[in-house]
Amino acid sequence: MSVVGLLSKLGIIVQRTYFGKIVILSSAIIGSAFYKQGNQRASFNTFIGQTFFTGVEAIPHITLLALVVGAITILQAVTVMPKIGGGDALGGVMVAVVNRELGPLITALFIAGRTGSAMSTYIGNMRVMQEIDALKAMGINPLHYQIMPSFFATLLSLFGLTMIFNLVAIFGGYFIVWAMMFVIPGIFTAQLSISLFIEKIFVAMSLMDFFIGTLKPLIFGGLISVIACYHGMMVNSDIRDVPRATRATVVRSYVSIIIVDLILAIPIMLQLKDKIMI
Amino acid sequence: MSVVLSVKKLQFTYYGEKIFKNVNFSLSEGNLLFICGLSGHGKSTLLRLLIGLEKPDSGSIRIFNQDINQLPEDEFNRLKSRVGFVFQNSALLSTLTVENNLKLPLVYHNLASRDEIEEMIENTLEKLLLKEHRHKFPGELSLGLQKRTAMARAIITNPSMIFMDEPTTGLDSISRGVYLSLIENVRILNNVAMIMVTNDLLIAREMGGEIGILKDGILLEPMAYQQLKNSPDRFVQALLEEEKLRSA
């Protein structure tokens, strides 16, 4: 068999897999953003609505979550680090744990549960109630009107929410611990002045951290919305398909996010390989 | 009168079952055609084929003299703005108000300026007695109002042809009467060609127009109600008998 034949056969096999279908849908969504069809104003309204739901309405939850996670991380760091002789590594721990890992991961898992499930339920119901058919019958491309704006809204929202999570977790967490030092004097052995804390954060932050911190929410946001839209669109006229689609969206989003997070940890590890000590 | 729709040698298989073996018919400007038959004989599927929601195995469907299965997607989408479709369950977008449901096709297809859109919505709401419901969401409307909103959405683009799937299902006799007279007004005033799928021959008798009966995957030659009564076909006679019982 020729190389072209082999590649085309491989392509056919890949496109039948779940991964292949997600890749095809992602390409179609991104492609539809560059292909002018219909008035953009109609799609923009969907984008605004989805951004409000996914981004703005989730801010209070994300802020609370970030405060708690930030406080826990700093508490653990200031109690454990001095004991193992790493009192100066507080900034590095915060950057590594919150900015690289917990911020993007917790925000993505929260949004997968909140927005991913809502999105697949909504699209699934649109299928059952023939709203998708109604759009097609009016000559409105559902990919362009409903799915593409939801995709970009999730991307933007997740990026914004992750930035909020990181900031609140690092600084809000610091202030909670700082307040605890006043309530229970002498609770910590390590020094924790704000100027020192900020200095340590900036010293520990590398360009790669910034890059990964930006890239992760965008990838996770894309994953959540494509998986949600895929399962929503797979619903037929049977109402029992809707909860199945919701369940599949949440489970597959969680698994995909964690796997991708592991894959994205590899470049950081390679960059820091000289500094890793076991 | 020019032909707005022509269907030739249409064949369609659904889950291995041959639903349509050879469907042929045409519809001229301003005419009314009823497609009747038993449940599960593919009446709604025929409408879905006509608007491109399903793809036929073979045969041609020409709308305004253009074969819809040969048209590029964006051209077909533009063509659909000249055709209205009313679903059996209304299929209104649940997150949009009545007004925004009507606005959507106009905005998406750039059919009018902002001021013209306002005027068109105002006129259509008035025509279908929906003015006081313009800010309501579909979930807040009764079944009759939902059906009227779906009709309003179908006519807002000034289509030359409208497809309606079981328009009176679930309506009480008063709402049914109001709805049918509104449909008739729209049809006559705008000279719209209409295809109405129904298993209620009584509507066909009340509204006039031709009736095509779907039987064993074939559409029998459409004819007026009076002609249908004289048809020797036993299936047609059985349907007429059923209609008599229902009206009695």
Short mmCIF file of C-alpha atoms in Angstrom, two decimals:
data_model
loop_
_atom_site.label_atom_id
_atom_site.label_comp_id
_atom_site.label_asym_id
_atom_site.label_seq_id
_atom_site.Cartn_x
_atom_site.Cartn_y
_atom_site.Cartn_z
CA MET A 1 0.00 0.00 0.00
CA SER A 2 1.29 3.48 -0.87
CA VAL A 3 2.06 6.08 1.80
CA VAL A 4 -0.89 8.21 0.63
CA GLY A 5 -3.21 5.20 0.82
CA LEU A 6 -1.94 4.35 4.28
CA LEU A 7 -2.35 7.92 5.49
CA SER A 8 -5.87 8.19 4.09
CA LYS A 9 -6.80 4.87 5.73
CA LEU A 10 -5.36 6.14 9.01
CA GLY A 11 -7.31 9.37 8.57
CA ILE A 12 -10.57 7.44 8.11
CA ILE A 13 -9.88 5.39 11.25
CA VAL A 14 -8.99 8.49 13.31
CA GLN A 15 -12.10 10.40 12.21
CA ARG A 16 -14.29 7.58 13.47
CA THR A 17 -12.80 7.81 16.95
CA TYR A 18 -14.07 10.15 19.66
CA PHE A 19 -10.85 12.12 19.46
CA GLY A 20 -11.19 12.44 15.68
CA LYS A 21 -14.79 13.67 15.94
CA ILE A 22 -13.79 16.29 18.52
CA VAL A 23 -10.94 17.46 16.28
CA ILE A 24 -13.27 17.67 13.25
CA LEU A 25 -15.88 19.63 15.20
CA SER A 26 -13.22 21.98 16.60
CA SER A 27 -11.91 22.67 13.09
CA ALA A 28 -15.44 23.28 11.81
CA ILE A 29 -16.18 25.72 14.66
CA ILE A 30 -12.95 27.67 14.22
CA GLY A 31 -13.37 27.58 10.43
CA SER A 32 -16.91 28.95 10.67
CA ALA A 33 -15.58 32.02 12.49
CA PHE A 34 -13.60 32.98 9.41
CA TYR A 35 -16.28 32.09 6.88
CA LYS A 36 -18.79 34.91 6.48
CA GLN A 37 -22.36 33.65 6.59
CA GLY A 38 -25.33 35.65 7.72
CA ASN A 39 -25.21 38.75 9.86
CA GLN A 40 -22.58 38.63 12.63
CA ARG A 41 -24.92 40.61 14.91
CA ALA A 42 -27.15 37.55 15.45
CA SER A 43 -24.13 35.43 16.46
CA PHE A 44 -22.72 38.28 18.58
CA ASN A 45 -25.89 38.30 20.70
CA THR A 46 -25.39 34.58 21.42
CA PHE A 47 -21.74 35.31 22.29
CA ILE A 48 -22.72 38.05 24.76
CA GLY A 49 -25.36 35.87 26.41
CA GLN A 50 -22.98 32.94 26.76
CA THR A 51 -20.15 35.14 28.07
CA PHE A 52 -22.49 36.57 30.68
CA PHE A 53 -23.62 33.10 31.79
CA THR A 54 -20.20 31.40 31.69
CA GLY A 55 -18.01 34.29 32.75
CA VAL A 56 -19.79 37.03 34.66
CA GLU A 57 -22.25 34.88 36.61
CA ALA A 58 -19.46 32.53 37.72
CA ILE A 59 -17.24 35.27 39.22
CA PRO A 60 -18.64 35.04 42.80
CA HIS A 61 -18.19 31.25 42.90
CA ILE A 62 -14.70 31.39 41.43
CA THR A 63 -13.67 34.17 43.83
CA LEU A 64 -14.82 32.19 46.87
CA LEU A 65 -13.17 29.03 45.58
CA ALA A 66 -9.93 30.91 44.89
CA LEU A 67 -9.86 32.47 48.36
CA VAL A 68 -10.21 29.09 50.04
CA VAL A 69 -7.71 27.34 47.75
CA GLY A 70 -5.23 30.21 48.06
CA ALA A 71 -5.46 30.23 51.85
CA ILE A 72 -5.03 26.44 52.05
CA THR A 73 -2.02 26.52 49.74
CA ILE A 74 -0.29 29.35 51.66
CA LEU A 75 -1.14 27.74 55.00
CA GLN A 76 0.42 24.47 53.94
CA ALA A 77 3.41 26.25 52.43
CA VAL A 78 4.22 28.42 55.47
CA THR A 79 3.85 25.50 57.86
CA VAL A 80 5.66 22.83 55.84
CA MET A 81 8.33 24.72 53.86
CA PRO A 82 10.44 25.99 56.81
CA LYS A 83 10.53 22.47 58.28
CA ILE A 84 12.12 21.05 55.14
CA GLY A 85 14.47 23.99 54.79
CA GLY A 86 12.58 25.68 51.96
CA GLY A 87 11.28 28.79 53.73
CA ASP A 88 12.44 31.01 50.87
CA ALA A 89 10.61 28.98 48.25
CA LEU A 90 7.13 30.31 49.16
CA GLY A 91 6.81 32.40 45.98
CA GLY A 92 7.90 29.49 43.85
CA VAL A 93 5.35 27.23 45.49
CA MET A 94 2.55 29.73 44.91
CA VAL A 95 3.49 30.20 41.25
CA ALA A 96 3.86 26.47 40.66
CA VAL A 97 0.80 25.36 42.56
CA VAL A 98 -1.68 28.15 41.88
CA ASN A 99 -0.64 29.76 38.60
CA ARG A 100 0.52 26.64 36.79
CA GLU A 101 -1.79 24.02 38.18
CA LEU A 102 -4.63 24.80 40.57
CA GLY A 103 -5.84 28.02 38.93
CA PRO A 104 -6.40 26.67 35.42
CA LEU A 105 -7.39 23.19 36.62
CA ILE A 106 -9.95 24.09 39.30
CA THR A 107 -11.48 26.84 37.15
CA ALA A 108 -11.75 24.46 34.18
CA LEU A 109 -13.29 21.66 36.27
CA PHE A 110 -15.76 24.13 37.78
CA ILE A 111 -16.73 25.49 34.35
CA ALA A 112 -16.97 21.95 32.89
CA GLY A 113 -19.48 21.10 35.62
CA ARG A 114 -21.37 24.37 35.42
CA THR A 115 -21.23 25.56 31.80
CA GLY A 116 -20.38 22.31 30.00
CA SER A 117 -23.36 20.51 31.47
CA ALA A 118 -25.67 23.49 30.87
CA MET A 119 -24.47 23.89 27.29
CA SER A 120 -24.96 20.25 26.33
CA THR A 121 -28.38 20.19 28.04
CA TYR A 122 -29.41 23.35 26.24
CA ILE A 123 -28.28 22.16 22.82
CA GLY A 124 -29.73 18.71 23.49
CA ASN A 125 -33.08 20.29 24.34
CA MET A 126 -32.84 22.43 21.22
CA ARG A 127 -32.49 19.19 19.24
CA VAL A 128 -35.43 17.53 20.99
CA MET A 129 -37.67 20.60 20.64
CA GLN A 130 -36.65 20.91 16.95
CA GLU A 131 -35.16 24.36 17.56
CA ILE A 132 -32.02 23.33 15.67
CA ASP A 133 -34.21 22.15 12.77
CA ALA A 134 -36.09 25.45 12.94
CA LEU A 135 -32.80 27.34 12.60
CA LYS A 136 -31.84 25.21 9.60
CA ALA A 137 -35.29 25.68 8.06
CA MET A 138 -34.83 29.45 8.35
CA GLY A 139 -31.48 29.14 6.56
CA ILE A 140 -29.55 29.87 9.76
CA ASN A 141 -26.49 27.72 10.26
CA PRO A 142 -26.62 26.43 13.89
CA LEU A 143 -22.84 26.09 13.91
CA HIS A 144 -22.50 29.76 13.09
CA TYR A 145 -25.39 31.07 15.17
CA GLN A 146 -25.23 28.91 18.31
CA ILE A 147 -22.08 26.79 18.56
CA MET A 148 -19.27 29.06 17.35
CA PRO A 149 -20.27 31.98 19.62
CA SER A 150 -20.62 29.61 22.60
CA PHE A 151 -17.15 28.22 21.87
CA PHE A 152 -15.45 31.63 21.83
CA ALA A 153 -17.48 32.84 24.82
CA THR A 154 -16.27 29.83 26.85
CA LEU A 155 -12.67 30.47 25.75
CA LEU A 156 -12.81 34.12 26.78
CA SER A 157 -14.69 33.42 30.01
CA LEU A 158 -12.38 30.65 31.14
CA PHE A 159 -9.35 32.81 30.44
CA GLY A 160 -10.80 35.70 32.45
CA LEU A 161 -11.96 33.47 35.30
CA THR A 162 -8.56 31.75 35.54
CA MET A 163 -6.83 35.13 35.80
CA ILE A 164 -9.29 36.14 38.53
CA PHE A 165 -8.74 32.80 40.30
CA ASN A 166 -4.94 33.20 40.22
CA LEU A 167 -4.99 36.76 41.52
CA VAL A 168 -7.55 36.09 44.25
CA ALA A 169 -5.90 32.82 45.29
CA ILE A 170 -2.44 34.35 45.59
CA PHE A 171 -3.29 37.71 47.17
CA GLY A 172 -6.60 36.88 48.84
CA GLY A 173 -5.08 33.74 50.27
CA TYR A 174 -2.17 35.78 51.57
CA PHE A 175 -4.49 38.19 53.34
CA ILE A 176 -6.46 35.40 54.99
CA VAL A 177 -3.24 33.91 56.40
CA TRP A 178 -2.02 37.38 57.36
CA ALA A 179 -5.27 37.97 59.23
CA MET A 180 -4.86 34.62 61.00
CA MET A 181 -1.46 35.73 62.27
CA PHE A 182 -3.18 38.56 64.12
CA VAL A 183 -5.93 36.37 65.51
CA ILE A 184 -3.54 33.63 66.73
CA PRO A 185 -0.14 35.28 67.32
CA GLY A 186 2.91 33.07 66.88
CA ILE A 187 1.06 30.48 64.81
CA PHE A 188 3.69 30.56 62.04
CA THR A 189 7.42 30.43 62.33
CA ALA A 190 8.05 31.87 58.86
CA GLN A 191 8.06 35.58 58.11
CA LEU A 192 5.23 36.66 55.83
CA SER A 193 5.45 40.31 54.89
CA ILE A 194 3.50 41.36 51.78
CA SER A 195 6.51 42.99 50.06
CA LEU A 196 8.58 39.85 50.56
CA PHE A 197 5.69 37.69 49.40
CA ILE A 198 5.18 39.71 46.17
CA GLU A 199 8.91 39.79 45.54
CA LYS A 200 9.11 36.01 45.87
CA ILE A 201 6.20 35.58 43.45
CA PHE A 202 7.82 37.76 40.78
CA VAL A 203 11.22 36.11 41.22
CA ALA A 204 9.66 32.67 40.83
CA MET A 205 7.52 33.63 37.79
CA SER A 206 9.13 32.77 34.44
CA LEU A 207 8.05 33.52 30.87
CA MET A 208 7.03 29.87 30.54
CA ASP A 209 4.72 30.26 33.56
CA PHE A 210 3.04 33.22 31.91
CA PHE A 211 2.74 31.34 28.61
CA ILE A 212 1.32 28.18 30.19
CA GLY A 213 -0.97 30.21 32.43
CA THR A 214 -2.43 31.85 29.30
CA LEU A 215 -2.51 28.75 27.13
CA LYS A 216 -4.12 26.34 29.57
CA PRO A 217 -7.44 28.18 30.06
CA LEU A 218 -7.78 28.65 26.31
CA ILE A 219 -7.22 24.95 25.63
CA PHE A 220 -9.48 23.88 28.50
CA GLY A 221 -12.19 26.32 27.42
CA GLY A 222 -12.06 24.98 23.88
CA LEU A 223 -12.22 21.39 25.13
CA ILE A 224 -15.21 22.02 27.41
CA SER A 225 -17.29 23.80 24.78
CA VAL A 226 -16.48 21.38 21.93
CA ILE A 227 -17.24 18.33 24.08
CA ALA A 228 -20.48 19.94 25.32
CA CYS A 229 -21.59 20.95 21.81
CA TYR A 230 -20.69 17.53 20.40
CA HIS A 231 -22.76 15.63 22.96
CA GLY A 232 -25.60 18.16 22.70
CA MET A 233 -25.72 17.80 18.93
CA MET A 234 -25.65 14.00 19.20
CA VAL A 235 -29.05 14.07 20.93
CA ASN A 236 -31.84 12.83 18.68
CA SER A 237 -35.51 13.42 19.20
CA ASP A 238 -35.47 11.25 22.34
CA ILE A 239 -35.62 13.29 25.57
CA ARG A 240 -33.77 10.47 27.41
CA ASP A 241 -30.68 11.35 25.36
CA VAL A 242 -30.39 14.73 27.11
CA PRO A 243 -29.28 13.54 30.58
CA ARG A 244 -26.99 11.01 28.87
CA ALA A 245 -25.38 13.83 26.90
CA THR A 246 -24.98 15.92 30.06
CA ARG A 247 -23.35 13.04 31.93
CA ALA A 248 -21.01 12.27 29.02
CA THR A 249 -20.07 15.95 28.74
CA VAL A 250 -19.09 16.28 32.40
CA VAL A 251 -17.23 12.96 32.62
CA ARG A 252 -15.36 13.35 29.34
CA SER A 253 -14.54 17.00 29.99
CA TYR A 254 -13.06 16.13 33.40
CA VAL A 255 -10.98 13.27 32.00
CA SER A 256 -9.82 15.29 28.97
CA ILE A 257 -8.87 18.30 31.08
CA ILE A 258 -6.77 16.22 33.45
CA ILE A 259 -5.04 14.34 30.61
CA VAL A 260 -4.29 17.58 28.73
CA ASP A 261 -3.07 19.15 31.96
CA LEU A 262 -0.58 16.31 32.33
CA ILE A 263 0.56 16.73 28.72
CA LEU A 264 1.03 20.48 29.25
CA ALA A 265 3.13 19.82 32.36
CA ILE A 266 5.81 18.17 30.18
CA PRO A 267 7.25 21.39 28.63
CA ILE A 268 7.55 22.95 32.11
CA MET A 269 9.26 19.87 33.39
CA LEU A 270 11.67 19.89 30.45
CA GLN A 271 12.44 23.56 31.03
CA LEU A 272 13.17 22.96 34.69
CA LYS A 273 14.86 19.58 34.34
CA ASP A 274 18.25 20.92 35.53
CA LYS A 275 16.66 22.26 38.71
CA ILE A 276 14.68 19.16 39.63
CA MET A 277 16.07 17.46 42.67
CA ILE A 278 14.70 14.22 44.05
CA MET B 1 -49.14 31.07 -12.67
CA SER B 2 -45.54 30.06 -12.25
CA VAL B 3 -44.51 26.87 -10.53
CA VAL B 4 -42.77 27.54 -7.20
CA LEU B 5 -42.13 23.92 -6.23
CA SER B 6 -41.73 20.79 -8.24
CA VAL B 7 -40.91 17.34 -6.92
CA LYS B 8 -39.94 14.56 -9.31
CA LYS B 9 -39.31 10.85 -8.77
CA LEU B 10 -38.51 11.40 -5.10
CA GLN B 11 -37.29 8.34 -3.23
CA PHE B 12 -36.33 8.18 0.42
CA THR B 13 -35.34 5.42 2.81
CA TYR B 14 -35.50 5.83 6.57
CA TYR B 15 -33.82 3.25 8.81
CA GLY B 16 -33.93 0.69 6.02
CA GLU B 17 -37.59 1.27 5.21
CA LYS B 18 -38.52 2.75 1.84
CA ILE B 19 -40.77 5.64 2.91
CA PHE B 20 -41.14 7.22 -0.55
CA LYS B 21 -40.99 5.09 -3.69
CA ASN B 22 -41.91 7.66 -6.30
CA VAL B 23 -43.34 11.01 -5.24
CA ASN B 24 -44.22 13.55 -7.93
CA PHE B 25 -46.11 16.79 -7.57
CA SER B 26 -45.85 20.51 -8.18
CA LEU B 27 -47.20 23.66 -6.59
CA SER B 28 -47.96 26.94 -8.31
CA GLU B 29 -47.82 30.48 -6.95
CA GLY B 30 -50.58 31.22 -4.42
CA ASN B 31 -51.96 27.66 -4.45
CA LEU B 32 -52.84 25.52 -1.47
CA LEU B 33 -51.98 21.84 -1.26
CA PHE B 34 -52.89 19.51 1.57
CA ILE B 35 -50.89 16.36 2.10
CA CYS B 36 -52.98 13.84 3.97
CA GLY B 37 -52.55 10.25 5.00
CA LEU B 38 -52.25 7.99 7.96
CA SER B 39 -49.83 8.62 10.80
CA GLY B 40 -46.37 7.20 10.17
CA HIS B 41 -46.74 7.33 6.38
CA GLY B 42 -44.12 10.07 6.08
CA LYS B 43 -46.15 13.28 5.76
CA SER B 44 -43.84 15.27 8.04
CA THR B 45 -40.79 13.59 6.51
CA LEU B 46 -41.88 14.87 3.10
CA LEU B 47 -41.88 18.44 4.43
CA ARG B 48 -38.44 17.87 6.00
CA LEU B 49 -37.17 16.72 2.60
CA LEU B 50 -38.64 19.80 0.92
CA ILE B 51 -36.73 22.18 3.21
CA GLY B 52 -33.51 20.16 3.12
CA LEU B 53 -33.62 18.77 6.66
CA GLU B 54 -33.33 15.28 5.14
CA LYS B 55 -31.55 14.20 1.98
CA PRO B 56 -33.46 12.07 -0.56
CA ASP B 57 -32.02 8.86 -2.00
CA SER B 58 -32.83 10.09 -5.49
CA GLY B 59 -35.12 12.41 -7.40
CA SER B 60 -35.24 16.16 -7.56
CA ILE B 61 -36.81 18.93 -5.49
CA ARG B 62 -36.87 22.27 -7.26
CA ILE B 63 -37.83 25.40 -5.35
CA PHE B 64 -38.17 28.56 -7.47
CA ASN B 65 -36.66 26.52 -10.27
CA GLN B 66 -33.49 25.64 -8.36
CA ASP B 67 -32.62 22.07 -7.40
CA ILE B 68 -32.12 22.34 -3.63
CA ASN B 69 -29.86 19.29 -3.47
CA GLN B 70 -27.47 20.77 -6.02
CA LEU B 71 -27.28 24.22 -4.42
CA PRO B 72 -24.25 25.26 -2.35
CA GLU B 73 -25.13 25.57 1.35
CA ASP B 74 -25.04 29.36 1.59
CA GLU B 75 -27.16 29.81 -1.55
CA PHE B 76 -29.70 27.32 -0.22
CA ASN B 77 -29.74 29.19 3.11
CA ARG B 78 -30.50 32.44 1.30
CA LEU B 79 -33.24 30.69 -0.68
CA LYS B 80 -34.78 29.44 2.58
CA SER B 81 -35.44 33.04 3.61
CA ARG B 82 -38.09 33.01 0.84
CA VAL B 83 -39.73 29.89 2.26
CA GLY B 84 -41.55 29.72 5.61
CA PHE B 85 -41.77 26.59 7.73
CA VAL B 86 -44.15 26.04 10.63
CA PHE B 87 -43.31 23.03 12.78
CA GLN B 88 -45.96 20.92 14.47
CA ASN B 89 -44.58 21.83 17.92
CA SER B 90 -43.87 25.44 16.85
CA ALA B 91 -40.10 25.02 17.56
CA LEU B 92 -39.68 28.61 18.75
CA LEU B 93 -36.30 29.49 20.21
CA SER B 94 -36.99 29.21 23.92
CA THR B 95 -34.42 31.79 25.04
CA LEU B 96 -35.75 34.53 22.76
CA THR B 97 -38.88 36.61 23.26
CA VAL B 98 -41.66 36.57 20.66
CA GLU B 99 -40.24 39.79 19.19
CA ASN B 100 -36.69 38.42 19.00
CA ASN B 101 -37.90 35.14 17.48
CA LEU B 102 -39.41 37.21 14.69
CA LYS B 103 -36.37 39.44 14.40
CA LEU B 104 -33.84 36.62 14.04
CA PRO B 105 -34.36 35.60 10.37
CA LEU B 106 -34.54 39.26 9.31
CA VAL B 107 -31.31 40.16 11.09
CA TYR B 108 -29.43 37.00 10.13
CA HIS B 109 -30.21 37.33 6.42
CA ASN B 110 -29.82 41.13 6.39
CA LEU B 111 -33.28 41.44 4.88
CA ALA B 112 -34.03 44.94 6.10
CA SER B 113 -32.66 47.97 7.91
CA ARG B 114 -33.18 48.40 11.66
CA ASP B 115 -36.20 50.72 11.21
CA GLU B 116 -37.74 48.50 8.55
CA ILE B 117 -37.33 45.49 10.86
CA GLU B 118 -39.23 47.30 13.62
CA GLU B 119 -42.01 48.13 11.18
CA MET B 120 -42.18 44.58 9.80
CA ILE B 121 -42.36 43.11 13.31
CA GLU B 122 -45.08 45.60 14.27
CA ASN B 123 -47.18 44.71 11.21
CA THR B 124 -46.76 40.97 11.61
CA LEU B 125 -47.60 41.04 15.32
CA GLU B 126 -50.72 43.01 14.48
CA LYS B 127 -51.70 40.65 11.67
CA LEU B 128 -51.50 37.63 13.98
CA LEU B 129 -52.99 39.35 17.04
CA LEU B 130 -49.77 39.00 19.04
CA LYS B 131 -48.99 42.62 19.91
CA GLU B 132 -49.54 42.31 23.64
CA HIS B 133 -47.32 39.19 23.80
CA ARG B 134 -44.25 40.61 22.06
CA HIS B 135 -42.05 40.60 25.19
CA LYS B 136 -43.06 37.15 26.38
CA PHE B 137 -40.92 34.04 26.07
CA PRO B 138 -42.37 30.98 24.29
CA GLY B 139 -42.68 29.14 27.61
CA GLU B 140 -45.08 31.84 28.83
CA LEU B 141 -47.45 31.41 25.86
CA SER B 142 -50.42 29.10 25.42
CA LEU B 143 -50.25 26.47 22.66
CA GLY B 144 -52.44 28.58 20.38
CA LEU B 145 -50.24 31.65 20.87
CA GLN B 146 -47.11 29.59 20.27
CA LYS B 147 -48.56 28.38 16.97
CA ARG B 148 -49.44 31.95 15.98
CA THR B 149 -45.91 33.08 16.85
CA ALA B 150 -44.48 30.26 14.73
CA MET B 151 -46.72 31.39 11.89
CA ALA B 152 -45.60 35.00 12.41
CA ARG B 153 -41.96 33.90 12.23
CA ALA B 154 -42.68 32.01 9.03
CA ILE B 155 -44.31 34.99 7.28
CA ILE B 156 -42.09 37.79 8.57
CA THR B 157 -39.65 37.42 5.68
CA ASN B 158 -42.50 37.76 3.16
CA PRO B 159 -42.02 34.25 1.77
CA SER B 160 -43.58 33.10 -1.48
CA MET B 161 -44.21 29.64 -0.07
CA ILE B 162 -44.98 28.24 3.40
CA PHE B 163 -44.85 24.64 4.64
CA MET B 164 -47.01 23.82 7.64
CA ASP B 165 -46.85 20.61 9.64
CA GLU B 166 -50.11 19.61 11.35
CA PRO B 167 -51.11 23.23 12.07
CA THR B 168 -54.13 22.54 14.27
CA THR B 169 -52.87 19.66 16.42
CA GLY B 170 -53.71 20.21 20.08
CA LEU B 171 -55.91 23.27 19.54
CA ASP B 172 -59.45 23.56 20.86
CA SER B 173 -62.21 24.33 18.34
CA ILE B 174 -62.20 28.10 18.97
CA SER B 175 -58.40 28.50 18.77
CA ARG B 176 -58.44 26.23 15.72
CA GLY B 177 -61.00 28.42 13.98
CA VAL B 178 -59.09 31.64 14.78
CA TYR B 179 -55.81 30.12 13.67
CA LEU B 180 -57.16 28.76 10.39
CA SER B 181 -58.79 32.08 9.50
CA LEU B 182 -55.51 33.91 10.21
CA ILE B 183 -53.68 31.45 7.95
CA GLU B 184 -56.26 31.95 5.23
CA ASN B 185 -55.95 35.76 5.50
CA VAL B 186 -52.17 35.58 5.20
CA ARG B 187 -52.38 33.24 2.25
CA ILE B 188 -54.85 35.33 0.29
CA LEU B 189 -53.43 38.77 1.15
CA ASN B 190 -49.81 37.81 0.41
CA ASN B 191 -50.58 35.36 -2.41
CA VAL B 192 -48.47 32.70 -0.69
CA ALA B 193 -48.31 29.11 -1.92
CA MET B 194 -48.87 26.72 0.96
CA ILE B 195 -48.35 23.05 1.67
CA MET B 196 -50.17 21.85 4.73
CA VAL B 197 -49.58 18.41 6.15
CA THR B 198 -52.53 17.11 8.10
CA ASN B 199 -54.48 13.99 8.88
CA ASP B 200 -57.59 16.12 9.31
CA LEU B 201 -59.46 16.18 5.99
CA LEU B 202 -61.98 18.54 7.57
CA ILE B 203 -59.47 21.43 7.31
CA ALA B 204 -58.91 20.60 3.67
CA ARG B 205 -62.65 20.68 3.08
CA GLU B 206 -63.01 24.02 4.91
CA MET B 207 -60.09 25.81 3.27
CA GLY B 208 -60.36 24.52 -0.29
CA GLY B 209 -57.23 23.79 -2.28
CA GLU B 210 -56.07 20.44 -3.54
CA ILE B 211 -55.53 17.31 -1.51
CA GLY B 212 -52.77 14.80 -2.14
CA ILE B 213 -53.00 11.48 -0.33
CA LEU B 214 -49.84 9.66 0.67
CA LYS B 215 -50.30 5.94 0.20
CA ASP B 216 -47.66 3.22 0.17
CA GLY B 217 -44.80 5.63 -0.53
CA ILE B 218 -46.59 7.34 -3.41
CA LEU B 219 -48.48 10.64 -3.46
CA LEU B 220 -51.77 10.19 -5.27
CA GLU B 221 -52.55 12.86 -7.86
CA PRO B 222 -53.69 15.97 -5.90
CA MET B 223 -57.34 16.89 -6.48
CA ALA B 224 -60.10 19.02 -4.97
CA TYR B 225 -62.21 17.63 -2.13
CA GLN B 226 -65.27 17.11 -4.34
CA GLN B 227 -63.21 15.09 -6.84
CA LEU B 228 -61.67 13.12 -4.02
CA LYS B 229 -65.12 12.05 -2.89
CA ASN B 230 -65.62 10.35 -6.24
CA SER B 231 -62.28 8.58 -6.15
CA PRO B 232 -62.60 4.80 -6.61
CA ASP B 233 -59.52 4.24 -4.40
CA ARG B 234 -60.56 2.25 -1.30
CA PHE B 235 -57.84 3.85 0.84
CA VAL B 236 -59.14 7.33 -0.03
CA GLN B 237 -62.70 6.26 0.71
CA ALA B 238 -61.59 4.88 4.09
CA LEU B 239 -59.97 8.23 4.94
CA LEU B 240 -63.11 10.10 3.92
CA GLU B 241 -65.18 7.75 6.02
CA GLU B 242 -62.95 8.41 9.02
CA GLU B 243 -63.26 12.17 8.46
CA LYS B 244 -67.06 11.86 8.36
CA LEU B 245 -67.02 10.02 11.68
CA ARG B 246 -64.74 12.63 13.20
CA SER B 247 -66.84 15.58 12.07
CA ALA B 248 -70.00 13.83 13.27
#
